[in-house]
Every structure is written in C-alpha cells, then in structure tokens.
Amino acid sequence: MSATATHATPAPAAPAIEVRGLRREFRVRQGMFAAPRQVIAVDDVSFAVPAGSVLGVVGESGCGKSTLARLILNLLAPTSGDVLVDGKRLADMDRRARARLIQPVFQDPFASLNPQRRVRDIIAMPLIAQGDVASDDMHRRVAEAMERVGLSRDQALRYPAQLSGGQRQRVAIARALVLRPRIVVCDEPTSALDVSVQAQILNLLAELRRDLGLTYLFISHNLAVVEHIASEVAVMYLGRIVERAESERLFAASRHPYTRALLASVLTPEPGLGVPDVGLGDIMPDPANIPPGCRFHPRCPIAVARCATEAPKAIADAAGLVECHLAESVG
Amino acid sequence: MTALLEVQDLRVTIGSTAAVRGTSLAVDKGETHCLVGESGCGKSISALSIMGLLPKGSVRETRALRFAGEEIGGHGEREMEHLRGNRMAMIFQEPMTSLNPAYTVGSQMTEVLRRHRPVTRAAAVDRAAELLARVGITAPGLRLGQFPHQLSGGLRQRVMIAMALMCDPELLIADEPTTALDVTVQAQILRLLAELQKDLGLGILLITHDLGIVARVADRVSVMYAGEVVESAPTAELFAAPEHPYTRGLLTCVPVPGKVKRDEPLGSIPGVVPRMQPGFTGCAFRDRCPEVTAACSGSFPRRTIGNDHQFLCTLEPGWVGSAAA
C-alpha cells in the first residue's frame, strides 16, 4: 500500500523517524439519524526525517496536519501504517520508552500547561512518569532543562498564570526536553505568540536543534516560519502529502499548484506588492467529502479533464515527491 | 480637506491600567490606515473607544474625536447608536462570536438596515442578497436562510463584511479581520476589502499584528506600543526608513522567505510589552530598547521628518544603532 519513502535530502544520516503508509479514519455523525460518514483525516502518508534535520508540515486547517502529529505521538492509534524511530516500531514500545524518544510542543501554552502546578513540577512530570528517576537527579535535570530554554531559577516556583506567553512556551519546551528525547513534534509552536516573541522561540528551537542534535517535525500554517526553520517541507492537502521537497527547492521551484497557491498567499512585509490573487476560487475543502480524481481539482487553477476522474500517482524523484498529473519528473 | 476620522490625544484608562496613552490618528476617505502592534498595546481598545464601545468602568478622554468634521467625543449612547452600523461600521476577528448563532444570516443582515432606514422587509432582503453577491458569495438566496454555523470561516467573514456594508458606511473599522482564517482565505478577504474600498470610497482603519498585511494594504501605518503611537508614516516610507527602535526591532523579527538564512537567528526584542500605570513618564519601550539612554526617562517631543513621518524617541532621525548589523 505504501511506497517506501525516498528522501531527497543530501544528508547521509539515517532517518531518526520514519512514517510508513500512515492512515487514520474517523466516523463522523452529522445528525442523530444520518448514517455516520467516514472521514479520512490522514491518507497513506509516508516520509523519513534524517537525524538532526527538520521536516516542516504545512497546509490549511482541516488538512490533517494535527492528526498526523497526534498519530506520530501515539496520542491517536492509526487505522493502518507504522511510525518507526531508529528503525523500531513505536507501537511496539511501552509508553515510557516512547516518551524517552519523542516529545511534543503544542500551540497553546495556555492550554497545555496545568495551571495548578508550579513550573518546576510541570517540567518534572515526564521524569516522574518514568517512575525510576531519583529525586536529586530529577532536580538537577529540571534545573538543566530550565537553563537550556532560558528560564531563570526564580521562575521554578511560579505558576503558568504568572508567566508571559513566551515564557510559558519555554516551559513547554523544557518539559519536552527533560527526558532528552531524539525527536520533538512541534504543532504550531509559535502561532499563539506575538511576532517579537515568536522570533525568540524560533531562535531557541534552532539553537536547541544544533546543540542537542534534535530532529523536529514542525507543523505550521505559516510558510515563512517553516521556510526559516525546516530543511525539508511536506505540503498536506485533505490528508495526503501532495508535495515534499527540500526547503530551498520548494520555495524556489514548487511543482504542485496547491503549493504555489500557498506560497502566493504569504504576505511578506514588502510594500507596493499588493495582495496577490491566489486563484483558488471560493470552494473550501471538506475532509468528509473528498472529491474524486485529484482531491485538489475543484480548486485547482490549471486542472484538466483527467484531474476530475483519475487520482494522480506520486512522482518520487530527485526533487522530492509530487502528486499532480501536470508535474514532470526531475532527474 | 477634513479627514473622515480624526482622533487627537486619545486616552483610555481601565481600572488602574492606562490602556491608551495619547493616541492621535486620522483616516481620510478612501484611505487605509493600519494600526499595528503586539497584543496588549492598545490597538483594539483604541478602535472600540472610537466606536463608543468601551467596556464599563473605562474612562475615555480626547482632545478631539471628529467624524466627517463633526465632534462626536461628547455624543451620548443614543447619538452613537445612530452612527454605529450606519455611517461607521466595524468587523471583528472571529465572525462566529460576532454573529448571533440563533438567527439566520438574512435576519441579522436585514435588521441592521431596518434599524437605520425606513425600508420594507422585502427591500432589505434584496439589499442583503445584493451585498452577499457583491462580497463574492455564490447562491446568496440560499445563504440568507442559513445559520452562521453552517458557513465556513471565510464565508462568515464575508457575511460580516456584507453586513457592515448594509447602510453604506463611510468608515469601516476592521479589527484583525483575517487572523482566524487560513492564509489562502486571508488573501481573498484582503483583496475583497481593497476592491470594496476602491468602489465605495470607504475609509478603513485596519488593526493587525501582521506586518505583511500592513505592507500590502496600508496607505499609512501607525505603530502602537504600550498604548501610544510610537511611529506613524506613509507605508513605503515606514518600511524603507523606520526610525523608532521598536519599529526597527519588529521588522527584524519577521521571517521573510529568501531573506534570512536558515539557522541564522532572527532579530528579536527581549522582554514583553509592559502594563502601563497612569502617570508614567518617559519612553515605555526603554526597558527593552538596545539604544536606551538617561534621556529616555524624561519627557521629550515627537519628532517629525519631512511633513508626514513622526516618531517618538530621543534619537536623531537616521540614527545608526550601536547594535545595528
């Protein structure tokens, strides 16, 4: 069912994390008597992320990017497919072993931190959950994680409500790092923050990756942010990765019309350019009602007759991956 | 020519917080003026106070608050109700919370018009359908009978815009109108606003935290920090030659594809926006400013460059920062 992922990144590093044919279905009732409908939130997604690099995942709301994050974190069970870390299936590990390998940072630090716990205890929670960490070791590791993310010692006894948004996100990052994981899944980590604070957090994440050799899966709707931090980018549309390429290549020469529309809608701070026409029309994608043929065709500005009937096959080549009838193979 | 909206020295105090501390701005007919700043800098409170919609317990003072040449600072609630939704309209960030979930799109839209104009229900429905079509909604007849939850976020925001236009307002205040939307839809909504402005000659006061939006749609920009406008200039000039250290700092924080190399740190401003107490003197940015000197604690005048670019700082125009790259 799944093609083995070929990744175009030149880094020879073995994949830290690999996803094979991941699929998740939900059954959604749209009324008391209506028959439940099937929503395929993530549809046959495969990729590999080399150790120490960053895969950015972009797409509009409802494209399945957060479901993908939750599947990878094992917060949701996949309908089919596997997630492997260092070649071992995550599903075969126990919860503690998984937590030592992979940790999340979520969008909203207001919602993801327990308001009734002190910063120190929030950060220690993953260590406590391991069950076998001695208490002086625990104090040392919490202090070390706090220092890493730029929190001062006197903040250890504060409650989340006493911190600013940026500091709260630092707490969430410290909590993710305290078990020294290999992989951090960041789901919109800066979307709730102001631009000046967003820059602080992005700089911190980049520094941590370099210093600790972390691998990130970085999910965001903000393409400019993704371009800044990711080495490779996957574009999701209605549950599928429709294009994947090295970051520079994707931004310079994208091959999928959806990627081009997304890129066109990035409003860079350059006066005089006006707001571009992204050419997508006003049909919105509905995950409960995926169109036949190419799932993007109703919004696609360059669709041809074939797109409405025949689903495009993935082209995996030297430039990455693209699912479009009109894209040409490279190399 | 008198400005459509003119605000001079607006001050709003909410409890013990000085939320707005002497904001002045003007919006001309057919002009888009962007008010930009981070959360908590007083941009939404400024907008609400212009509309007379401040929360209870807040105190507003102004030297002048003029709409179409008329002083409205002393208007009571009844007089403001005549203006609001009629000659000046407002749209908000999250259309789901500003539309009533219990009424159809059609009944909410017609209510606005029938409140302000002596029209029949049928005429109001026609006007609503016409405006829905105008904001790019296909099958307006169907949408009029639907409830807000049956619409997507982009459609809801279009409905909000159409509703704001029901009485042909002269001024539209838009508070983060696209923040809750996907980038693709955001571009569509911003294009729509620009088009409507051109056709209807609307003056728009657009509030946003997004410098990308500012650059693309504004004629003039006012940068707010801690309740005051620290810099105001025509858009091209503000981006080409920003003067206030806060404006310069903000511009380095934004990742621009192709401009900043991966893994090179973005510029950032340490610290957070402070909460201001009444009676504060000096520059509110001084604790975060890389160029701070003793003079920043005193009071100092607003500087003007050319005839149209003002900033509030002790530094000379064209200064070169000690920390400049």
XYZ file of C-alpha atoms in Angstrom:
656
model
C 0.000 0.000 0.000
C 2.750 2.402 0.770
C 5.717 3.249 -1.332
C 8.888 3.321 0.675
C 9.762 6.942 1.238
C 12.622 8.278 -0.755
C 14.004 11.423 0.700
C 15.950 13.847 -1.385
C 17.912 15.390 1.465
C 21.605 15.105 0.774
C 22.391 14.375 4.424
C 23.607 10.788 4.655
C 22.186 10.473 8.184
C 19.923 7.515 8.858
C 16.302 8.504 9.432
C 15.576 9.328 13.051
C 11.903 8.923 12.378
C 10.120 7.175 9.580
C 6.432 7.052 8.807
C 5.087 4.298 6.561
C 1.658 4.295 4.975
C 0.041 6.067 7.883
C -3.739 6.280 7.668
C -6.407 7.384 10.100
C -10.149 7.276 9.589
C -12.818 8.834 11.745
C -16.513 8.119 11.697
C -18.492 11.320 11.962
C -22.211 11.574 12.625
C -23.792 14.654 11.130
C -27.180 14.402 12.774
C -28.996 11.982 15.023
C -30.432 9.869 12.231
C -27.913 10.418 9.477
C -25.685 7.486 8.694
C -22.161 8.118 10.009
C -19.757 9.289 7.366
C -16.179 8.283 7.028
C -13.543 10.981 7.207
C -10.052 10.010 6.144
C -8.001 12.562 8.063
C -4.614 11.117 7.144
C -4.398 9.066 3.974
C -1.357 6.912 3.238
C 1.332 9.279 4.458
C 4.963 8.158 4.237
C 8.173 10.045 4.889
C 11.501 9.783 6.656
C 13.294 12.520 8.548
C 17.091 12.229 8.810
C 18.544 12.658 12.278
C 19.228 16.292 13.124
C 17.040 17.782 10.426
C 13.644 19.469 10.433
C 10.624 18.411 8.404
C 8.092 21.212 8.103
C 4.466 20.228 7.513
C 2.180 22.889 6.052
C -1.415 23.051 4.902
C -4.744 24.727 5.593
C -6.909 23.919 8.586
C -8.538 20.530 8.181
C -5.734 19.123 6.031
C -4.824 16.555 8.686
C -1.555 18.023 9.898
C -2.513 17.992 13.575
C -3.954 14.480 13.252
C -0.609 13.466 11.759
C 1.175 14.931 14.795
C -1.099 13.058 17.170
C -0.585 9.782 15.285
C 3.167 10.199 15.455
C 2.994 10.955 19.169
C 0.782 7.893 19.572
C -1.957 10.032 21.116
C -4.179 8.501 18.441
C -3.932 4.977 17.087
C -3.523 4.757 13.319
C -6.090 2.812 11.290
C -3.099 1.361 9.486
C 0.572 2.113 8.966
C 3.595 2.443 11.182
C 5.766 5.024 12.876
C 9.376 3.943 13.383
C 12.027 5.627 15.473
C 15.564 4.422 14.789
C 14.029 1.541 12.876
C 11.852 0.340 15.757
C 8.044 0.495 15.699
C 6.677 2.991 18.215
C 3.526 0.935 18.594
C 5.556 -1.981 19.999
C 7.127 0.116 22.748
C 5.640 0.875 26.115
C 4.589 4.392 26.973
C 7.735 5.184 28.961
C 10.110 4.087 26.222
C 8.155 6.133 23.704
C 8.287 9.206 25.913
C 12.071 8.939 26.082
C 12.281 9.101 22.284
C 9.628 11.543 21.203
C 8.045 14.569 22.879
C 5.501 17.223 21.873
C 5.355 21.014 21.993
C 1.845 22.283 21.316
C 0.456 25.544 20.025
C -1.181 27.000 23.035
C 0.965 27.076 26.163
C -2.079 28.442 27.997
C -3.917 25.190 27.401
C -1.067 22.675 27.511
C 0.284 23.570 30.962
C -1.587 22.595 34.120
C -2.490 25.937 35.743
C -2.400 24.446 39.238
C 1.176 23.200 39.106
C 4.365 25.127 39.578
C 6.792 25.429 36.664
C 9.249 23.086 38.392
C 6.620 20.345 38.752
C 5.327 20.758 35.208
C 8.809 20.247 33.808
C 9.465 17.291 36.151
C 6.275 15.481 35.127
C 7.821 13.356 32.335
C 10.581 12.299 34.760
C 8.047 11.391 37.439
C 6.086 9.388 34.878
C 9.203 7.348 34.141
C 8.962 6.153 37.744
C 12.645 5.373 38.279
C 14.368 8.745 38.475
C 15.904 9.585 41.870
C 14.788 12.912 43.308
C 18.185 14.670 43.357
C 18.710 13.557 39.773
C 15.284 14.946 39.000
C 16.091 18.367 40.476
C 19.317 18.514 38.546
C 17.668 17.628 35.258
C 14.808 20.096 35.724
C 17.319 22.858 36.513
C 19.356 21.893 33.468
C 16.302 21.943 31.173
C 15.214 25.321 32.530
C 18.647 26.784 31.911
C 18.672 25.370 28.376
C 15.479 27.175 27.431
C 16.395 30.451 29.107
C 14.180 30.313 32.196
C 15.652 31.806 35.341
C 15.894 29.866 38.620
C 13.351 32.034 40.402
C 10.725 31.075 37.834
C 10.765 27.462 39.065
C 8.206 28.147 41.765
C 5.845 30.253 39.678
C 2.521 29.117 38.251
C 1.803 29.328 34.483
C -0.591 32.257 35.009
C 2.320 34.304 36.383
C 4.306 33.893 33.171
C 4.091 35.595 29.785
C 3.128 33.636 26.664
C 6.754 33.303 25.580
C 7.869 32.087 28.996
C 5.057 29.546 29.042
C 6.176 28.204 25.686
C 9.706 27.936 27.144
C 8.254 25.850 29.978
C 6.559 23.576 27.424
C 9.875 23.203 25.584
C 11.763 22.477 28.811
C 9.203 19.785 29.636
C 9.711 18.271 26.186
C 13.489 18.254 26.639
C 13.786 16.951 30.169
C 13.841 13.298 29.042
C 16.446 14.168 26.383
C 14.318 12.853 23.501
C 15.560 12.277 19.959
C 12.545 13.812 18.284
C 10.338 16.772 19.121
C 6.970 17.178 17.404
C 6.130 20.897 17.345
C 2.482 21.563 16.455
C 2.102 25.284 15.661
C 4.551 26.184 18.467
C 4.594 29.918 17.756
C 1.119 30.562 16.344
C -0.294 31.952 19.582
C 2.651 34.303 20.144
C 3.403 37.874 19.155
C 5.995 38.378 16.414
C 8.780 39.537 18.731
C 8.211 36.532 21.000
C 7.780 34.195 18.028
C 11.274 35.182 16.901
C 12.687 34.410 20.370
C 11.094 30.945 20.385
C 12.155 30.134 16.794
C 15.722 31.128 17.632
C 15.616 28.946 20.731
C 14.294 25.936 18.798
C 17.010 26.353 16.153
C 19.716 26.617 18.814
C 18.447 23.533 20.664
C 18.406 21.523 17.465
C 22.028 22.428 16.750
C 23.296 21.899 20.287
C 21.388 18.724 21.110
C 21.180 17.156 17.652
C 17.377 17.064 17.838
C 15.112 16.096 14.977
C 11.927 18.129 14.580
C 8.641 17.584 12.930
C 7.498 21.193 12.657
C 3.826 21.737 11.862
C 2.668 25.214 10.974
C 0.279 27.119 8.769
C 2.860 29.902 8.461
C 5.048 29.198 5.439
C 7.516 31.953 6.217
C 8.195 30.412 9.618
C 8.542 26.948 8.081
C 10.929 28.210 5.436
C 13.075 29.688 8.166
C 13.389 26.556 10.284
C 12.759 23.485 8.111
C 15.293 21.646 5.950
C 12.526 19.811 4.127
C 8.836 20.685 3.702
C 5.783 18.480 3.210
C 2.602 20.104 1.916
C -0.615 18.401 3.016
C -3.963 18.666 1.306
C -7.026 16.777 2.557
C -4.982 14.129 4.322
C -2.300 13.475 1.728
C 1.166 14.837 1.213
C 0.800 16.370 -2.246
C 4.337 17.702 -2.446
C 7.530 17.187 -0.493
C 10.863 18.782 -1.258
C 13.923 20.314 0.245
C 13.003 23.701 1.664
C 15.033 25.841 -0.787
C 13.725 23.901 -3.746
C 10.115 24.041 -2.606
C 10.218 27.798 -2.156
C 12.109 28.409 -5.394
C 10.502 25.879 -7.737
C 7.392 24.237 -6.340
C 5.740 21.703 -8.616
C 2.223 21.354 -7.201
C -0.336 24.077 -8.000
C -1.554 23.943 -4.401
C 1.938 24.640 -3.093
C 2.185 27.560 -5.490
C -1.139 28.954 -4.220
C 0.028 28.626 -0.622
C 3.296 30.369 -1.425
C 1.461 33.129 -3.280
C -0.665 33.826 -0.225
C 2.348 34.508 2.014
C 2.248 38.240 2.597
C 5.840 39.309 3.063
C 6.428 42.782 4.514
C 7.199 44.331 1.133
C 5.120 47.418 0.412
C 3.800 48.074 -3.064
C 3.206 44.454 -3.998
C -0.453 44.449 -3.045
C -2.402 41.313 -2.162
C -1.974 38.611 -4.805
C -4.822 36.681 -6.360
C -4.119 33.125 -5.214
C -6.538 31.798 -7.814
C -8.237 29.186 -5.648
C -11.864 30.283 -6.003
C -14.238 30.006 -3.066
C -14.804 26.258 -2.791
C -13.495 25.095 0.566
C -12.015 21.632 1.076
C -14.220 19.302 3.122
C -12.490 16.256 4.632
C -15.854 14.468 4.866
C -16.385 14.896 1.176
C -13.159 14.288 -0.700
C -13.564 14.884 -4.439
C -12.912 12.032 -6.871
C -9.826 12.097 -9.060
C -7.270 14.562 -7.814
C -8.593 15.832 -4.494
C -7.421 19.346 -5.309
C -9.051 19.602 -8.723
C -12.159 21.663 -7.766
C -9.909 24.496 -6.593
C -7.047 23.979 -8.993
C -6.436 26.872 -11.416
C -4.785 24.579 -14.006
C -6.942 21.447 -13.762
C -7.612 19.462 -16.949
C -10.381 16.921 -17.636
C -8.302 13.992 -16.441
C -7.884 15.545 -12.968
C -11.586 15.102 -12.182
C -11.591 11.352 -12.766
C -8.157 9.925 -12.173
C -6.145 10.298 -8.970
C -2.566 11.295 -9.750
C 0.185 8.859 -8.841
C 3.001 10.090 -6.670
C 6.135 11.005 -8.577
C 9.093 10.350 -6.294
C 12.334 11.570 -7.824
C 15.493 13.547 -7.179
C 13.495 16.666 -6.405
C 11.275 15.039 -3.796
C 7.701 13.974 -4.215
C 4.719 15.418 -6.022
C 1.197 14.195 -6.744
C -0.028 16.035 -9.801
C -0.862 14.909 -13.356
C 0.782 18.009 -14.738
C 4.054 17.781 -12.826
C 7.070 16.390 -14.575
C 9.632 14.050 -13.173
C 13.040 15.559 -12.419
C 16.440 13.894 -12.677
C -9.872 68.627 3.125
C -11.010 67.440 6.526
C -10.219 63.902 7.467
C -13.055 61.394 7.667
C -11.921 60.372 11.135
C -9.672 62.422 13.317
C -8.523 61.360 16.750
C -6.382 63.626 18.869
C -4.704 62.611 22.083
C -6.992 59.706 22.934
C -6.536 58.367 26.462
C -8.319 55.346 27.912
C -7.923 54.162 31.470
C -9.377 50.817 32.508
C -9.154 50.324 36.257
C -5.542 51.048 37.188
C -4.201 50.420 33.671
C -3.513 53.182 31.186
C -4.569 51.202 28.101
C -4.299 54.052 25.602
C -1.939 56.939 26.379
C -2.317 59.770 23.941
C -3.052 58.229 20.545
C -3.611 60.532 17.593
C -4.515 59.384 14.114
C -6.523 60.355 11.084
C -8.232 58.362 8.343
C -9.137 60.014 5.045
C -11.930 58.990 2.719
C -10.708 56.144 0.514
C -7.631 55.576 2.658
C -6.485 52.501 4.563
C -4.756 53.358 7.799
C -3.188 50.397 9.589
C -2.765 50.325 13.321
C -0.112 47.731 14.046
C 1.318 46.403 17.273
C 1.622 43.385 19.520
C -1.114 42.127 21.817
C -1.808 44.409 24.731
C -0.537 47.554 23.019
C -3.992 49.188 22.985
C -4.964 48.936 19.331
C -8.310 47.201 19.869
C -9.163 49.484 22.798
C -8.437 52.482 20.578
C -10.846 51.145 17.951
C -13.569 50.328 20.466
C -13.289 53.747 22.028
C -13.761 55.415 18.634
C -16.957 53.388 18.201
C -18.098 54.190 21.741
C -17.996 50.505 22.668
C -15.607 50.541 25.619
C -16.258 48.131 28.472
C -17.958 49.506 31.584
C -15.622 51.135 34.062
C -13.269 52.532 31.456
C -12.622 56.240 31.164
C -12.072 57.930 27.812
C -10.584 61.390 27.289
C -9.742 63.055 23.996
C -8.697 66.469 22.800
C -10.743 65.838 19.675
C -12.688 62.946 18.195
C -14.169 64.050 14.900
C -16.106 62.005 12.373
C -16.779 63.652 8.992
C -15.933 67.011 10.525
C -18.311 66.620 13.443
C -17.109 66.308 17.031
C -18.510 63.033 18.396
C -16.486 62.843 21.613
C -19.412 64.221 23.600
C -22.067 62.044 21.951
C -24.272 60.013 24.220
C -25.274 56.400 23.642
C -28.346 57.321 21.565
C -26.374 59.508 19.193
C -23.647 56.869 18.851
C -26.281 54.261 18.001
C -27.297 56.422 15.065
C -23.734 56.337 13.763
C -22.765 52.756 14.530
C -23.657 50.198 11.890
C -24.884 53.123 9.835
C -22.177 55.637 8.953
C -19.372 53.829 10.741
C -19.212 50.032 10.883
C -16.898 47.536 12.487
C -15.848 43.969 11.749
C -14.088 41.720 14.226
C -11.568 38.906 14.240
C -13.831 35.981 14.962
C -17.076 36.190 12.985
C -18.521 33.235 14.895
C -18.619 35.267 18.094
C -19.942 38.427 16.478
C -22.760 36.762 14.541
C -25.767 35.616 16.536
C -25.905 31.794 16.271
C -29.682 31.742 16.831
C -30.663 33.902 13.839
C -30.252 33.348 10.127
C -27.779 35.369 8.119
C -30.719 37.075 6.391
C -32.483 38.216 9.552
C -29.258 39.608 11.026
C -28.393 41.460 7.859
C -31.828 42.972 7.335
C -32.067 44.039 10.969
C -29.112 46.389 10.521
C -30.695 48.149 7.575
C -34.231 48.340 9.004
C -32.894 49.791 12.235
C -31.386 52.753 10.411
C -33.525 53.186 7.292
C -37.287 53.231 6.643
C -37.288 50.297 4.233
C -39.622 47.356 3.815
C -38.548 43.843 4.721
C -38.550 42.821 1.082
C -36.317 45.740 0.115
C -33.935 44.884 2.953
C -33.751 41.266 1.812
C -32.958 42.434 -1.720
C -30.202 44.673 -0.412
C -28.763 41.800 1.680
C -28.756 39.430 -1.297
C -27.135 42.088 -3.461
C -24.353 42.633 -0.926
C -23.723 38.916 -0.403
C -23.226 38.642 -4.144
C -21.003 41.721 -4.015
C -18.657 40.094 -1.448
C -18.297 37.076 -3.681
C -20.807 34.665 -2.162
C -22.422 32.405 -4.710
C -26.097 31.491 -4.197
C -26.874 34.431 -1.886
C -30.527 33.421 -1.655
C -29.523 30.120 -0.060
C -27.050 31.753 2.346
C -29.643 34.222 3.634
C -31.641 31.340 5.049
C -28.674 29.671 6.703
C -27.331 29.977 10.231
C -23.762 31.109 10.948
C -22.575 27.632 11.992
C -23.477 26.315 8.542
C -20.866 28.547 6.930
C -17.093 28.164 6.697
C -14.850 30.712 8.398
C -14.151 32.546 5.160
C -17.850 32.734 4.288
C -18.715 34.006 7.768
C -16.179 36.787 7.435
C -17.664 37.696 4.041
C -21.098 37.797 5.674
C -19.702 40.104 8.388
C -18.296 42.411 5.739
C -21.561 42.405 3.783
C -23.475 43.172 6.978
C -21.134 46.052 7.764
C -21.858 47.496 4.316
C -25.671 47.316 4.583
C -26.072 51.027 5.350
C -23.304 52.255 3.051
C -20.914 53.347 5.801
C -18.206 55.936 5.220
C -15.804 54.400 7.730
C -15.028 50.737 8.307
C -13.008 49.683 11.331
C -11.652 46.165 10.873
C -10.075 44.570 13.939
C -7.829 41.661 12.884
C -10.388 40.630 10.229
C -8.313 37.760 8.832
C -6.383 36.468 11.840
C -8.655 33.463 12.345
C -8.554 32.467 8.669
C -6.271 30.310 6.544
C -3.662 32.225 4.552
C -5.342 31.426 1.249
C -8.667 32.779 2.505
C -6.923 35.723 4.130
C -5.603 36.828 0.752
C -9.103 36.591 -0.732
C -10.682 38.646 2.065
C -7.991 41.333 1.896
C -8.420 41.611 -1.868
C -12.156 41.936 -1.360
C -11.707 44.759 1.158
C -9.343 46.606 -1.183
C -11.799 46.260 -4.065
C -14.767 47.439 -1.988
C -12.773 50.379 -0.785
C -11.959 51.418 -4.310
C -15.562 51.101 -5.450
C -17.239 52.658 -2.422
C -14.607 55.172 -1.306
C -14.537 53.681 2.199
C -12.097 54.931 4.782
C -10.671 51.861 6.517
C -8.956 51.675 9.877
C -7.377 48.224 9.852
C -5.993 46.786 13.050
C -3.476 43.991 12.735
C -0.383 42.489 14.295
C 0.837 41.229 10.909
C 3.450 43.425 9.232
C 2.965 41.504 5.985
C -0.673 42.640 5.816
C 0.340 46.193 6.699
C 2.896 46.354 3.900
C 0.442 45.044 1.326
C -2.732 47.000 2.103
C -1.970 50.159 4.090
C -1.626 53.678 2.742
C -0.449 54.857 6.120
C 0.793 53.000 9.192
C 0.752 53.836 12.870
C 2.847 51.596 15.099
C 1.470 51.292 18.613
C 3.439 50.336 21.669
C 2.171 50.292 25.247
C -0.821 52.485 24.475
C 0.747 55.134 22.279
C 1.599 55.605 18.628
C 5.402 55.498 18.622
C 5.765 55.962 14.876
C 3.470 56.965 12.015
C 4.361 57.280 8.342
C 3.238 56.532 4.801
C 3.648 52.776 4.278
C 6.545 52.792 1.815
C 8.489 55.198 3.997
C 7.883 53.265 7.197
C 9.262 50.064 5.709
C 12.138 51.757 3.875
C 13.274 54.038 6.683
C 11.828 53.089 10.062
C 13.014 55.376 12.846
C 11.676 54.120 16.151
C 13.797 51.338 17.703
C 10.617 49.323 18.307
C 9.597 49.529 14.637
C 13.089 48.573 13.541
C 13.094 45.678 16.034
C 9.699 44.388 14.898
C 10.769 44.379 11.264
C 13.791 42.165 12.022
C 11.568 39.649 13.870
C 9.581 38.650 10.811
C 10.943 35.720 8.844
C 10.890 36.560 5.120
C 11.423 33.659 2.714
C 14.719 34.102 0.942
C 15.871 36.995 3.150
C 17.118 35.372 6.336
C 19.202 32.205 6.015
C 18.026 29.124 7.813
C 19.576 28.744 11.243
C 20.685 32.349 11.293
C 18.883 33.842 14.246
C 16.004 36.198 13.575
C 16.105 39.554 15.240
C 14.139 39.570 18.443
C 13.118 42.023 21.101
C 13.880 40.779 24.601
C 11.196 41.046 27.250
C 7.467 41.679 26.905
C 5.059 44.597 26.458
C 4.692 46.233 29.897
C 1.376 47.063 31.554
C 1.277 50.821 31.980
C 0.187 52.689 35.094
C -1.345 56.154 34.792
C 1.233 58.887 35.324
C 4.134 57.070 33.670
C 6.652 59.412 32.088
C 9.330 58.865 29.504
C 9.576 56.191 26.853
C 7.610 52.993 27.562
C 9.968 50.989 25.368
C 13.141 51.957 27.245
C 13.412 48.699 29.247
C 13.552 46.661 26.032
C 15.427 49.162 23.883
C 19.023 48.490 22.805
C 19.634 52.236 22.440
C 18.389 53.336 25.866
C 19.999 56.404 27.493
C 19.283 58.508 30.566
C 17.246 60.913 28.431
C 14.648 58.193 27.806
C 13.253 58.545 31.341
C 12.364 62.193 30.844
C 9.765 63.681 28.595
C 10.643 64.556 25.025
C 8.787 65.789 21.954
C 7.524 63.806 18.995
C 9.895 64.233 16.050
C 8.687 64.954 12.551
C 10.631 64.135 9.399
C 9.500 65.702 6.159
C 5.882 66.618 6.672
C 4.370 63.226 7.201
C 6.601 60.937 9.251
C 6.523 61.195 13.036
C 8.217 59.184 15.714
C 8.505 59.384 19.450
C 12.123 58.862 20.501
C 15.125 60.759 21.813
C 17.277 59.584 18.890
C 18.062 61.798 15.913
C 16.379 60.858 12.619
C 18.548 58.471 10.613
C 20.361 57.195 13.721
C 22.689 54.237 13.373
C 22.279 51.774 16.195
C 25.082 50.578 18.443
C 23.736 47.057 17.952
C 22.970 47.512 14.249
C 24.110 44.741 11.976
